[in-house]
mmCIF file of C-alpha atoms in Angstrom:
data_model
loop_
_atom_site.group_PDB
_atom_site.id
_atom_site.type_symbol
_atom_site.label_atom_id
_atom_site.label_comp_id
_atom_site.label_asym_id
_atom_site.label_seq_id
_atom_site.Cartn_x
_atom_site.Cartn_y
_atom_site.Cartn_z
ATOM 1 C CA UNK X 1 186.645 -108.934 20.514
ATOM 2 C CA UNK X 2 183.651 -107.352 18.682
ATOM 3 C CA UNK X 3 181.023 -105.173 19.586
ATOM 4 C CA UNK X 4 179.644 -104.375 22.917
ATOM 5 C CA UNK X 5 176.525 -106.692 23.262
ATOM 6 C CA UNK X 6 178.328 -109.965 21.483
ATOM 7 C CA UNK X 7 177.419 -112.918 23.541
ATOM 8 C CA UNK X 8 178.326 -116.605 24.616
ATOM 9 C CA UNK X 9 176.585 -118.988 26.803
ATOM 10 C CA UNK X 10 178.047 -121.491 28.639
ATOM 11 C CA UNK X 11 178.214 -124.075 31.597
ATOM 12 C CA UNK X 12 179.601 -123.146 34.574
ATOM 13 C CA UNK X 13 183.309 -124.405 35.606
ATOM 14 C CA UNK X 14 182.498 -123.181 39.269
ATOM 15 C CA UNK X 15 179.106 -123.645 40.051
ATOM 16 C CA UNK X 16 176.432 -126.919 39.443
ATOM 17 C CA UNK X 17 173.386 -126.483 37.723
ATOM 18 C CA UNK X 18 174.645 -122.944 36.953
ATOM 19 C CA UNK X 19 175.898 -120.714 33.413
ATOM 20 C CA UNK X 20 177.698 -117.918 32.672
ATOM 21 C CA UNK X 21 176.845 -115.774 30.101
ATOM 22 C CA UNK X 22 179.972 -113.198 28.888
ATOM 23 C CA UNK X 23 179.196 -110.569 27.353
ATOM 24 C CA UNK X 24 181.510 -107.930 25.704
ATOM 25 C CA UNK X 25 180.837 -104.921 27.722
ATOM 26 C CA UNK X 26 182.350 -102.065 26.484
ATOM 27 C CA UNK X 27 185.831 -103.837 25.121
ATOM 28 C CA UNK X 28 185.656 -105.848 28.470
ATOM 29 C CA UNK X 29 184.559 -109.387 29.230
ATOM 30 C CA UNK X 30 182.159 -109.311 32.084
ATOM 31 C CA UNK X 31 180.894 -112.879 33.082
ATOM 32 C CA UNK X 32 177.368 -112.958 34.548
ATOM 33 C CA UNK X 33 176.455 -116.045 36.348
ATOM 34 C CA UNK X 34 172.834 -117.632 35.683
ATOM 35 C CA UNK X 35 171.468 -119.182 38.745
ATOM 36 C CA UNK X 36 168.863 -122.020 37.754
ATOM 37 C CA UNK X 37 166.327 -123.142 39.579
ATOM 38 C CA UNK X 38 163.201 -125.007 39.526
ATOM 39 C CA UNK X 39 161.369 -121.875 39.282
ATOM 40 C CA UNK X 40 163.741 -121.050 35.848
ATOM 41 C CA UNK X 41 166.266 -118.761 35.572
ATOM 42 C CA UNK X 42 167.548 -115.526 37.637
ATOM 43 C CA UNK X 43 170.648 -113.317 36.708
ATOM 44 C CA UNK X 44 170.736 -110.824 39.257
ATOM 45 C CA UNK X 45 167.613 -109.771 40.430
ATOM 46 C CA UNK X 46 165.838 -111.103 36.625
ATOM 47 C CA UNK X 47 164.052 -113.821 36.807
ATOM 48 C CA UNK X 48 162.571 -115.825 33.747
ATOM 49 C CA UNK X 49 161.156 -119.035 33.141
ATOM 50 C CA UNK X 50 164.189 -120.323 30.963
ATOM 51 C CA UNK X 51 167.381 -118.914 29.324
ATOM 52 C CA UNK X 52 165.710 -118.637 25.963
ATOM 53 C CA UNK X 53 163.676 -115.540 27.779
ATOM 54 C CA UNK X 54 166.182 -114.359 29.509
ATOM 55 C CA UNK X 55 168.254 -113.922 26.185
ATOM 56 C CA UNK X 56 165.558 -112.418 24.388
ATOM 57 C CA UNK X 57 164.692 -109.732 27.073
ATOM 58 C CA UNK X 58 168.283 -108.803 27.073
ATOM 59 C CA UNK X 59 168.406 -108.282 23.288
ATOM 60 C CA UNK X 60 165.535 -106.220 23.283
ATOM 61 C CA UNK X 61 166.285 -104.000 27.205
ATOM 62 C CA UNK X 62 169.922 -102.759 28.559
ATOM 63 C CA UNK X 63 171.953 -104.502 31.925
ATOM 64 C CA UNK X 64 171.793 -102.377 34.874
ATOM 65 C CA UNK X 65 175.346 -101.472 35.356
ATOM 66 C CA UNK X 66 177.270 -102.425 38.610
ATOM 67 C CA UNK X 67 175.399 -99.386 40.344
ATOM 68 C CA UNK X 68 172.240 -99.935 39.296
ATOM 69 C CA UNK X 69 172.284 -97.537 36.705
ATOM 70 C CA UNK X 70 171.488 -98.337 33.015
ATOM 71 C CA UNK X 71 174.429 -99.433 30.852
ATOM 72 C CA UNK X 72 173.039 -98.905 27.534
ATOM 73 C CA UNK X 73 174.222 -102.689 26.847
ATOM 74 C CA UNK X 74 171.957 -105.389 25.081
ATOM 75 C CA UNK X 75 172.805 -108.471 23.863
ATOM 76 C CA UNK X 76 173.790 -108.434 19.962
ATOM 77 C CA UNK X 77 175.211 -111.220 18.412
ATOM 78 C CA UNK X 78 176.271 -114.611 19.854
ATOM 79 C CA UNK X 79 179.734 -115.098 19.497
ATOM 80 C CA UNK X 80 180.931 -119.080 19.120
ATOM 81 C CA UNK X 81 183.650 -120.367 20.650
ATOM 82 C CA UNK X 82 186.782 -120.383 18.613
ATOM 83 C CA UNK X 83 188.508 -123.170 17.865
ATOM 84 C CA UNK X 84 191.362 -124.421 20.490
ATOM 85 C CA UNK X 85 194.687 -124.933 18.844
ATOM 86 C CA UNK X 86 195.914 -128.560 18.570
ATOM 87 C CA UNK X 87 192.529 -129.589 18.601
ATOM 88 C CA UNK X 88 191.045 -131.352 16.049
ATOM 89 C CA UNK X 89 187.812 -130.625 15.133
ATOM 90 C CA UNK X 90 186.165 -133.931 16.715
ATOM 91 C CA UNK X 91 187.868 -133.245 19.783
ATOM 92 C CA UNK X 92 186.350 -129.972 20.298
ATOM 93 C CA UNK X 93 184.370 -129.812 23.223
ATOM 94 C CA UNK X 94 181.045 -129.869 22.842
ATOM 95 C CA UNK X 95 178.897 -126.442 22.128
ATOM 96 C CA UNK X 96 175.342 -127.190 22.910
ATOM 97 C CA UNK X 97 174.562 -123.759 22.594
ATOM 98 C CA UNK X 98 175.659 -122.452 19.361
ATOM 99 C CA UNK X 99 172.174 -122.601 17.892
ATOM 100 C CA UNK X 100 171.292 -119.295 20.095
#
């Protein structure tokens, strides 16, 4: 839902020491994996020194689409998680990120 650009960071369920960021792209979710490293951050062949960089850089300059061309998609707005239903509000896991 929303714009192309909207946002939301989170932990990987796949990978240690790794996030996904999902991005609307288009009307479609594409999930981009964050590698992290001692060196920072890398998503694809980006690399910055943390996630708050990466972010910004991506607000401000457009992915490369799959073949290599430029999408013409930033980062807009982040999007929070929406609530789970039958959760209550104290069981909701926990969103460490929602101050991006």
């Amino acid at each position: 839902e929303g714009p192309s650009g909207c946002y939301l960071l989170r932990d990987s369920t796949s990978f240690d020491a790794k996030y996904v960021l999902s991005v609307n792209w288009r009307g479609q979710a594409r999930h981009l994996r964050i590698d992290m490293g001692a060196g920072g951050c890398m998503l694809g062949r980006h690399q910055f020194s943390d996630i708050f960089h990466l972010l910004s850089y991506f607000h401000r300059n457009s992915f490369p689409d799959i073949d290599g061309t430029d999408s013409g998609v930033k980062l807009t707005n982040y999007c929070p998680r929406k609530q789970s239903r039958g959760m209550q509000q104290d069981e909701q896991p926990s969103n460490k990120y929602s101050f991006i």
